[in-house]
Amino acid sequence: MKTLEHLFSNNKAWADAIVKEDPNFFKNLSKLQAPEYLWIGCSDSRVPSNELINLAPGEVFVHRNIANMVIHSDLNCLSVMQFAIEVLKVKHVIVCGHYGCGGIKASLENHDHGLIDNWLGHIKDVSRLHEDELSALNDKDREHRLCELNVIEQVANVCDTTIVKNAWKSGAELSVHGWIYNIENGILKDIIDTPITHE
Ligand code: CO
């Protein structure tokens, strides 16, 4: 017996609807992917990358982890970035955080969350960098602001990778963006005035 049958039937209906619009959609896509965007976002189920920017399969290369972190030694994230930038030649790297992020919230708590506390330590580092600003806020505002500051710091980490530095050195047209998504209304906001396009 097939398990999770409803998901297979959802999938069939989804694929059929796309083929009805464009009979060659999957055939063409199977030959080549040429996305313009690399999305680095949170794993949170409420922040689905393609859906919220209304882009089809083939248009966004995606890396997601808890709290949309770009850690200097995370081979998973770095490998995604290298492939996206050097091979697929994406033009935009988007770091997208979101308000109400469970990872951000947990990083502000002092109790034991298990293994994940090792990952959350990277967010605690961001808190420490912005201690003066954050300590002046009430709990709710602190959490909200840390979601934003974390995006800004992860954008800086993206720009600090050898991958992005080398791309800029070789003249690649590559912009790095920092966005935040509001899970309460579905709206995205740019939190860096001008995208970063050079070192
Ligand atoms: Co999150």
CSV table of N, CA and C in Angstrom, one decimal, residues 2-141:
chain,number,residue,atom,x,y,z
A,2,LYS,N,0.5,2.2,-0.8
A,2,LYS,CA,1.2,3.4,-0.9
A,2,LYS,C,1.0,4.2,0.4
A,3,THR,N,2.0,4.7,1.0
A,3,THR,CA,1.8,5.6,2.1
A,3,THR,C,1.7,7.1,1.7
A,4,LEU,N,1.2,7.9,2.5
A,4,LEU,CA,1.0,9.3,2.2
A,4,LEU,C,0.4,9.5,0.9
A,5,GLU,N,-0.6,8.7,0.6
A,5,GLU,CA,-1.3,8.7,-0.7
A,5,GLU,C,-1.7,10.1,-1.2
A,6,HIS,N,-2.2,10.9,-0.2
A,6,HIS,CA,-2.7,12.2,-0.6
A,6,HIS,C,-1.6,13.1,-1.2
A,7,LEU,N,-0.4,12.9,-0.7
A,7,LEU,CA,0.7,13.7,-1.3
A,7,LEU,C,1.0,13.3,-2.7
A,8,PHE,N,0.9,12.0,-3.0
A,8,PHE,CA,1.1,11.6,-4.4
A,8,PHE,C,0.0,12.1,-5.3
A,9,SER,N,-1.3,12.1,-4.8
A,9,SER,CA,-2.3,12.6,-5.6
A,9,SER,C,-2.2,14.2,-5.8
A,10,ASN,N,-1.8,14.9,-4.7
A,10,ASN,CA,-1.5,16.3,-4.9
A,10,ASN,C,-0.5,16.5,-6.0
A,11,ASN,N,0.6,15.7,-5.9
A,11,ASN,CA,1.6,15.9,-6.9
A,11,ASN,C,1.2,15.7,-8.3
A,12,LYS,N,0.3,14.6,-8.5
A,12,LYS,CA,-0.2,14.3,-9.9
A,12,LYS,C,-1.0,15.5,-10.4
A,13,ALA,N,-1.9,16.0,-9.5
A,13,ALA,CA,-2.7,17.1,-9.9
A,13,ALA,C,-1.9,18.4,-10.2
A,14,TRP,N,-0.9,18.6,-9.4
A,14,TRP,CA,0.0,19.7,-9.7
A,14,TRP,C,0.8,19.6,-11.0
A,15,ALA,N,1.3,18.4,-11.3
A,15,ALA,CA,2.1,18.2,-12.5
A,15,ALA,C,1.1,18.3,-13.7
A,16,ASP,N,-0.1,17.7,-13.6
A,16,ASP,CA,-1.1,17.8,-14.7
A,16,ASP,C,-1.5,19.2,-15.0
A,17,ALA,N,-1.6,20.0,-13.9
A,17,ALA,CA,-2.1,21.4,-14.2
A,17,ALA,C,-1.0,22.2,-14.9
A,18,ILE,N,0.3,21.9,-14.6
A,18,ILE,CA,1.4,22.6,-15.3
A,18,ILE,C,1.5,22.2,-16.7
A,19,VAL,N,1.3,20.9,-16.9
A,19,VAL,CA,1.4,20.4,-18.3
A,19,VAL,C,0.3,20.9,-19.2
A,20,LYS,N,-0.9,21.1,-18.5
A,20,LYS,CA,-2.0,21.6,-19.3
A,20,LYS,C,-1.7,23.0,-19.8
A,21,GLU,N,-1.1,23.8,-19.0
A,21,GLU,CA,-0.7,25.2,-19.4
A,21,GLU,C,0.4,25.1,-20.4
A,22,ASP,N,1.4,24.3,-20.2
A,22,ASP,CA,2.6,24.2,-21.1
A,22,ASP,C,3.0,22.8,-21.2
A,23,PRO,N,2.6,22.1,-22.3
A,23,PRO,CA,2.9,20.7,-22.4
A,23,PRO,C,4.4,20.3,-22.4
A,24,ASN,N,5.3,21.3,-22.7
A,24,ASN,CA,6.7,20.9,-22.7
A,24,ASN,C,7.4,21.4,-21.4
A,25,PHE,N,6.7,21.9,-20.4
A,25,PHE,CA,7.3,22.5,-19.3
A,25,PHE,C,8.4,21.6,-18.6
A,26,PHE,N,8.0,20.4,-18.3
A,26,PHE,CA,9.0,19.5,-17.6
A,26,PHE,C,10.1,19.0,-18.5
A,27,LYS,N,9.7,18.8,-19.8
A,27,LYS,CA,10.7,18.3,-20.8
A,27,LYS,C,11.8,19.4,-20.9
A,28,ASN,N,11.4,20.6,-21.1
A,28,ASN,CA,12.4,21.7,-21.2
A,28,ASN,C,13.2,21.9,-20.0
A,29,LEU,N,12.5,21.8,-18.8
A,29,LEU,CA,13.2,22.1,-17.6
A,29,LEU,C,14.2,21.0,-17.2
A,30,SER,N,13.9,19.8,-17.7
A,30,SER,CA,14.8,18.6,-17.4
A,30,SER,C,16.1,18.8,-18.1
A,31,LYS,N,16.2,19.5,-19.2
A,31,LYS,CA,17.4,19.7,-19.9
A,31,LYS,C,18.4,20.7,-19.3
A,32,LEU,N,17.8,21.7,-18.6
A,32,LEU,CA,18.7,22.8,-18.1
A,32,LEU,C,18.0,23.5,-16.9
A,33,GLN,N,18.8,23.9,-15.9
A,33,GLN,CA,18.3,24.8,-15.0
A,33,GLN,C,19.2,26.1,-15.1
A,34,ALA,N,18.5,27.2,-15.2
A,34,ALA,CA,19.2,28.5,-15.3
A,34,ALA,C,18.6,29.5,-14.4
A,35,PRO,N,18.6,29.3,-13.1
A,35,PRO,CA,18.0,30.2,-12.2
A,35,PRO,C,18.8,31.5,-12.0
A,36,GLU,N,18.1,32.6,-11.8
A,36,GLU,CA,18.9,33.9,-11.6
A,36,GLU,C,19.1,34.2,-10.1
A,37,TYR,N,18.4,33.4,-9.3
A,37,TYR,CA,18.4,33.7,-7.8
A,37,TYR,C,18.9,32.6,-7.0
A,38,LEU,N,19.7,32.9,-6.0
A,38,LEU,CA,20.0,31.9,-4.9
A,38,LEU,C,19.3,32.4,-3.7
A,39,TRP,N,18.4,31.6,-3.1
A,39,TRP,CA,17.7,32.0,-1.9
A,39,TRP,C,18.3,31.2,-0.7
A,40,ILE,N,18.7,32.0,0.3
A,40,ILE,CA,19.1,31.4,1.5
A,40,ILE,C,18.1,31.8,2.6
A,41,GLY,N,17.3,30.8,3.0
A,41,GLY,CA,16.2,31.2,3.9
A,41,GLY,C,16.1,30.2,5.1
A,42,CYS,N,15.1,30.4,5.9
A,42,CYS,CA,14.8,29.6,7.1
A,42,CYS,C,14.1,28.3,6.6
A,43,SER,N,14.3,27.3,7.4
A,43,SER,CA,13.6,26.0,7.1
A,43,SER,C,12.1,26.1,7.5
A,44,ASP,N,11.7,27.1,8.2
A,44,ASP,CA,10.3,27.2,8.7
A,44,ASP,C,9.3,26.9,7.6
A,45,SER,N,8.3,26.1,7.9
A,45,SER,CA,7.4,25.6,6.9
A,45,SER,C,6.5,26.8,6.4
A,46,ARG,N,6.5,27.9,7.2
A,46,ARG,CA,5.6,29.0,6.8
A,46,ARG,C,6.3,30.0,5.8
A,47,VAL,N,7.6,29.7,5.5
A,47,VAL,CA,8.3,30.6,4.6
A,47,VAL,C,8.8,29.8,3.4
A,48,PRO,N,7.9,29.4,2.5
A,48,PRO,CA,8.2,28.7,1.3
A,48,PRO,C,8.8,29.6,0.2
A,49,SER,N,10.0,29.4,-0.1
A,49,SER,CA,10.8,30.3,-1.0
A,49,SER,C,10.0,30.5,-2.3
A,50,ASN,N,9.8,29.5,-3.1
A,50,ASN,CA,9.3,29.7,-4.4
A,50,ASN,C,7.9,30.4,-4.4
A,51,GLU,N,7.0,29.8,-3.5
A,51,GLU,CA,5.7,30.3,-3.4
A,51,GLU,C,5.6,31.8,-3.1
A,52,LEU,N,6.3,32.2,-2.1
A,52,LEU,CA,6.1,33.6,-1.7
A,52,LEU,C,6.6,34.7,-2.6
A,53,ILE,N,7.5,34.3,-3.6
A,53,ILE,CA,7.9,35.2,-4.7
A,53,ILE,C,7.2,34.7,-6.0
A,54,ASN,N,6.4,33.8,-5.9
A,54,ASN,CA,5.6,33.3,-7.0
A,54,ASN,C,6.4,33.0,-8.2
A,55,LEU,N,7.5,32.2,-8.0
A,55,LEU,CA,8.3,31.7,-9.1
A,55,LEU,C,8.2,30.2,-9.3
A,56,ALA,N,8.3,29.8,-10.5
A,56,ALA,CA,8.1,28.4,-10.9
A,56,ALA,C,9.4,27.6,-10.6
A,57,PRO,N,9.2,26.2,-10.7
A,57,PRO,CA,10.4,25.4,-10.6
A,57,PRO,C,11.4,25.8,-11.7
A,58,GLY,N,12.7,25.8,-11.4
A,58,GLY,CA,13.7,26.2,-12.3
A,58,GLY,C,14.2,27.7,-12.1
A,59,GLU,N,13.4,28.4,-11.3
A,59,GLU,CA,13.8,29.8,-11.2
A,59,GLU,C,14.5,30.3,-10.0
A,60,VAL,N,14.5,29.4,-9.0
A,60,VAL,CA,15.3,29.8,-7.7
A,60,VAL,C,16.1,28.6,-7.3
A,61,PHE,N,17.3,28.8,-7.0
A,61,PHE,CA,18.2,27.8,-6.3
A,61,PHE,C,18.1,28.0,-4.8
A,62,VAL,N,17.9,27.0,-4.1
A,62,VAL,CA,17.5,27.2,-2.7
A,62,VAL,C,18.4,26.5,-1.7
A,63,HIS,N,18.7,27.2,-0.6
A,63,HIS,CA,19.3,26.6,0.6
A,63,HIS,C,18.5,27.1,1.8
A,64,ARG,N,18.1,26.2,2.6
A,64,ARG,CA,17.4,26.6,3.8
A,64,ARG,C,17.9,25.8,5.0
A,65,ASN,N,18.0,26.6,6.1
A,65,ASN,CA,18.4,26.0,7.4
A,65,ASN,C,17.7,26.7,8.5
A,66,ILE,N,17.9,26.3,9.7
A,66,ILE,CA,17.3,27.0,10.8
A,66,ILE,C,17.9,28.4,11.0
A,67,ALA,N,17.0,29.4,10.8
A,67,ALA,CA,17.3,30.8,11.0
A,67,ALA,C,18.2,31.4,9.9
A,68,ASN,N,18.1,30.8,8.7
A,68,ASN,CA,18.8,31.3,7.5
A,68,ASN,C,20.3,31.8,7.8
A,69,MET,N,21.1,30.9,8.3
A,69,MET,CA,22.4,31.2,8.7
A,69,MET,C,23.4,30.9,7.6
A,70,VAL,N,24.4,31.8,7.5
A,70,VAL,CA,25.6,31.5,6.6
A,70,VAL,C,26.8,31.4,7.4
A,71,ILE,N,27.2,30.2,7.8
A,71,ILE,CA,28.3,30.0,8.7
A,71,ILE,C,29.6,29.7,7.9
A,72,HIS,N,30.7,30.4,8.3
A,72,HIS,CA,31.9,30.4,7.5
A,72,HIS,C,32.4,28.9,7.2
A,73,SER,N,32.1,28.0,8.1
A,73,SER,CA,32.6,26.7,7.9
A,73,SER,C,31.6,25.6,7.6
A,74,ASP,N,30.4,26.1,7.2
A,74,ASP,CA,29.3,25.2,6.9
A,74,ASP,C,29.4,24.7,5.4
A,75,LEU,N,30.0,23.5,5.2
A,75,LEU,CA,30.2,23.0,3.9
A,75,LEU,C,29.0,22.9,3.0
A,76,ASN,N,27.9,22.6,3.7
A,76,ASN,CA,26.6,22.4,3.0
A,76,ASN,C,26.2,23.8,2.3
A,77,CYS,N,26.2,24.8,3.1
A,77,CYS,CA,25.8,26.1,2.6
A,77,CYS,C,26.8,26.6,1.6
A,78,LEU,N,28.1,26.5,1.9
A,78,LEU,CA,29.2,27.0,1.0
A,78,LEU,C,29.1,26.2,-0.3
A,79,SER,N,28.8,24.9,-0.3
A,79,SER,CA,28.8,24.2,-1.5
A,79,SER,C,27.6,24.6,-2.4
A,80,VAL,N,26.5,24.9,-1.8
A,80,VAL,CA,25.3,25.4,-2.5
A,80,VAL,C,25.7,26.8,-3.1
A,81,MET,N,26.4,27.6,-2.3
A,81,MET,CA,26.7,28.9,-2.9
A,81,MET,C,27.7,28.8,-4.0
A,82,GLN,N,28.7,27.9,-3.9
A,82,GLN,CA,29.7,27.8,-4.9
A,82,GLN,C,29.0,27.3,-6.2
A,83,PHE,N,28.2,26.3,-6.1
A,83,PHE,CA,27.5,25.8,-7.3
A,83,PHE,C,26.6,26.8,-8.0
A,84,ALA,N,25.9,27.5,-7.1
A,84,ALA,CA,24.9,28.5,-7.6
A,84,ALA,C,25.7,29.7,-8.3
A,85,ILE,N,26.8,30.1,-7.7
A,85,ILE,CA,27.5,31.3,-8.2
A,85,ILE,C,28.4,31.0,-9.3
A,86,GLU,N,29.2,29.9,-9.1
A,86,GLU,CA,30.3,29.6,-10.1
A,86,GLU,C,29.7,28.8,-11.3
A,87,VAL,N,28.8,27.9,-11.1
A,87,VAL,CA,28.3,27.0,-12.2
A,87,VAL,C,27.0,27.6,-12.8
A,88,LEU,N,26.0,27.8,-11.9
A,88,LEU,CA,24.8,28.3,-12.5
A,88,LEU,C,24.8,29.8,-12.8
A,89,LYS,N,25.8,30.5,-12.2
A,89,LYS,CA,26.0,31.9,-12.4
A,89,LYS,C,24.7,32.8,-12.1
A,90,VAL,N,24.2,32.5,-10.9
A,90,VAL,CA,23.1,33.3,-10.5
A,90,VAL,C,23.5,34.8,-10.4
A,91,LYS,N,22.6,35.7,-10.5
A,91,LYS,CA,22.9,37.1,-10.5
A,91,LYS,C,22.6,37.7,-9.1
A,92,HIS,N,21.8,37.0,-8.3
A,92,HIS,CA,21.4,37.6,-7.0
A,92,HIS,C,21.4,36.5,-5.9
A,93,VAL,N,22.0,36.9,-4.8
A,93,VAL,CA,21.9,36.0,-3.6
A,93,VAL,C,21.0,36.8,-2.7
A,94,ILE,N,19.9,36.1,-2.2
A,94,ILE,CA,19.0,36.7,-1.3
A,94,ILE,C,19.0,35.9,0.0
A,95,VAL,N,19.4,36.7,1.1
A,95,VAL,CA,19.3,36.1,2.4
A,95,VAL,C,17.9,36.6,2.9
A,96,CYS,N,17.0,35.6,3.2
A,96,CYS,CA,15.7,36.0,3.7
A,96,CYS,C,15.4,35.5,5.0
A,97,GLY,N,15.3,36.3,6.0
A,97,GLY,CA,14.8,36.0,7.3
A,97,GLY,C,13.4,36.2,7.5
A,98,HIS,N,12.8,35.9,8.7
A,98,HIS,CA,11.4,36.2,8.9
A,98,HIS,C,11.1,36.5,10.3
A,99,TYR,N,10.2,37.3,10.5
A,99,TYR,CA,9.7,37.6,11.9
A,99,TYR,C,9.1,36.4,12.5
A,100,GLY,N,9.2,36.3,13.8
A,100,GLY,CA,8.6,35.1,14.5
A,100,GLY,C,9.4,33.9,14.3
A,101,CYS,N,10.7,34.0,14.0
A,101,CYS,CA,11.6,32.9,13.7
A,101,CYS,C,11.8,32.1,15.0
A,102,GLY,N,11.5,30.8,15.0
A,102,GLY,CA,11.7,30.0,16.2
A,102,GLY,C,13.1,29.8,16.6
A,103,GLY,N,14.0,29.8,15.6
A,103,GLY,CA,15.5,29.7,15.9
A,103,GLY,C,16.0,31.0,16.6
A,104,ILE,N,15.5,32.1,16.2
A,104,ILE,CA,15.9,33.4,16.8
A,104,ILE,C,15.4,33.4,18.3
A,105,LYS,N,14.1,33.0,18.4
A,105,LYS,CA,13.5,33.0,19.7
A,105,LYS,C,14.2,32.1,20.7
A,106,ALA,N,14.5,30.9,20.2
A,106,ALA,CA,15.2,29.9,21.1
A,106,ALA,C,16.6,30.4,21.4
A,107,SER,N,17.2,31.2,20.5
A,107,SER,CA,18.6,31.6,20.9
A,107,SER,C,18.6,32.7,22.0
A,108,LEU,N,17.4,33.3,22.2
A,108,LEU,CA,17.3,34.3,23.3
A,108,LEU,C,16.9,33.6,24.6
A,109,GLU,N,16.6,32.3,24.6
A,109,GLU,CA,16.3,31.7,25.8
A,109,GLU,C,17.5,31.0,26.4
A,110,ASN,N,17.4,30.8,27.7
A,110,ASN,CA,18.6,30.2,28.4
A,110,ASN,C,18.5,28.8,28.7
A,111,HIS,N,17.3,28.2,28.5
A,111,HIS,CA,17.3,26.7,28.8
A,111,HIS,C,17.8,25.8,27.7
A,112,ASP,N,18.0,24.6,28.0
A,112,ASP,CA,18.6,23.6,27.1
A,112,ASP,C,17.6,23.1,26.0
A,113,HIS,N,18.0,23.3,24.8
A,113,HIS,CA,17.2,22.8,23.6
A,113,HIS,C,17.8,21.6,23.0
A,114,GLY,N,18.9,21.0,23.6
A,114,GLY,CA,19.5,19.9,23.0
A,114,GLY,C,20.6,20.3,21.9
A,115,LEU,N,20.8,19.3,21.0
A,115,LEU,CA,21.8,19.5,20.0
A,115,LEU,C,21.7,20.9,19.3
A,116,ILE,N,20.5,21.3,19.0
A,116,ILE,CA,20.3,22.6,18.2
A,116,ILE,C,21.0,23.8,18.9
A,117,ASP,N,21.3,23.7,20.2
A,117,ASP,CA,21.9,24.8,20.9
A,117,ASP,C,23.3,25.1,20.2
A,118,ASN,N,23.9,24.1,19.7
A,118,ASN,CA,25.2,24.3,19.0
A,118,ASN,C,25.1,25.2,17.8
A,119,TRP,N,23.9,25.0,17.1
A,119,TRP,CA,23.6,25.9,15.9
A,119,TRP,C,23.2,27.2,16.3
A,120,LEU,N,22.4,27.3,17.4
A,120,LEU,CA,21.9,28.6,17.9
A,120,LEU,C,23.0,29.5,18.4
A,121,GLY,N,24.1,28.8,18.8
A,121,GLY,CA,25.3,29.6,19.3
A,121,GLY,C,25.7,30.7,18.3
A,122,HIS,N,25.5,30.4,17.0
A,122,HIS,CA,25.8,31.4,15.9
A,122,HIS,C,24.9,32.6,16.0
A,123,ILE,N,23.7,32.4,16.4
A,123,ILE,CA,22.8,33.5,16.6
A,123,ILE,C,23.1,34.3,17.9
A,124,LYS,N,23.5,33.5,18.9
A,124,LYS,CA,23.9,34.2,20.1
A,124,LYS,C,25.1,35.1,19.8
A,125,ASP,N,26.0,34.7,18.9
A,125,ASP,CA,27.1,35.6,18.5
A,125,ASP,C,26.6,36.9,17.9
A,126,VAL,N,25.5,36.8,17.1
A,126,VAL,CA,24.9,38.0,16.5
A,126,VAL,C,24.4,38.9,17.6
A,127,SER,N,23.7,38.3,18.6
A,127,SER,CA,23.2,39.0,19.8
A,127,SER,C,24.3,39.8,20.5
A,128,ARG,N,25.4,39.1,20.7
A,128,ARG,CA,26.5,39.7,21.4
A,128,ARG,C,27.1,40.9,20.6
A,129,LEU,N,27.2,40.8,19.3
A,129,LEU,CA,27.7,41.9,18.5
A,129,LEU,C,26.8,43.1,18.6
A,130,HIS,N,25.5,42.9,18.9
A,130,HIS,CA,24.6,44.0,18.9
A,130,HIS,C,24.0,44.2,20.3
A,131,GLU,N,24.8,43.8,21.3
A,131,GLU,CA,24.3,43.8,22.7
A,131,GLU,C,23.7,45.1,23.1
A,132,ASP,N,24.4,46.2,22.8
A,132,ASP,CA,24.0,47.5,23.3
A,132,ASP,C,22.6,47.9,22.8
A,133,GLU,N,22.4,47.7,21.5
A,133,GLU,CA,21.1,48.0,20.9
A,133,GLU,C,20.0,47.0,21.4
A,134,LEU,N,20.3,45.8,21.5
A,134,LEU,CA,19.3,44.8,21.9
A,134,LEU,C,18.9,44.9,23.4
A,135,SER,N,19.9,45.2,24.2
A,135,SER,CA,19.6,45.2,25.6
A,135,SER,C,18.7,46.3,26.0
A,136,ALA,N,18.6,47.4,25.2
A,136,ALA,CA,17.7,48.5,25.5
A,136,ALA,C,16.2,48.2,25.1
A,137,LEU,N,16.0,47.1,24.5
A,137,LEU,CA,14.6,46.8,24.0
A,137,LEU,C,13.9,45.8,24.9
A,138,ASN,N,12.5,45.9,24.8
A,138,ASN,CA,11.8,44.9,25.6
A,138,ASN,C,11.8,43.5,24.9
A,139,ASP,N,11.4,42.5,25.5
A,139,ASP,CA,11.6,41.1,25.0
A,139,ASP,C,11.0,41.0,23.5
A,140,LYS,N,9.8,41.5,23.3
A,140,LYS,CA,9.2,41.3,22.0
A,140,LYS,C,10.0,42.1,20.9
A,141,ASP,N,10.3,43.3,21.2
A,141,ASP,CA,11.1,44.1,20.3
A,141,ASP,C,12.5,43.6,20.0
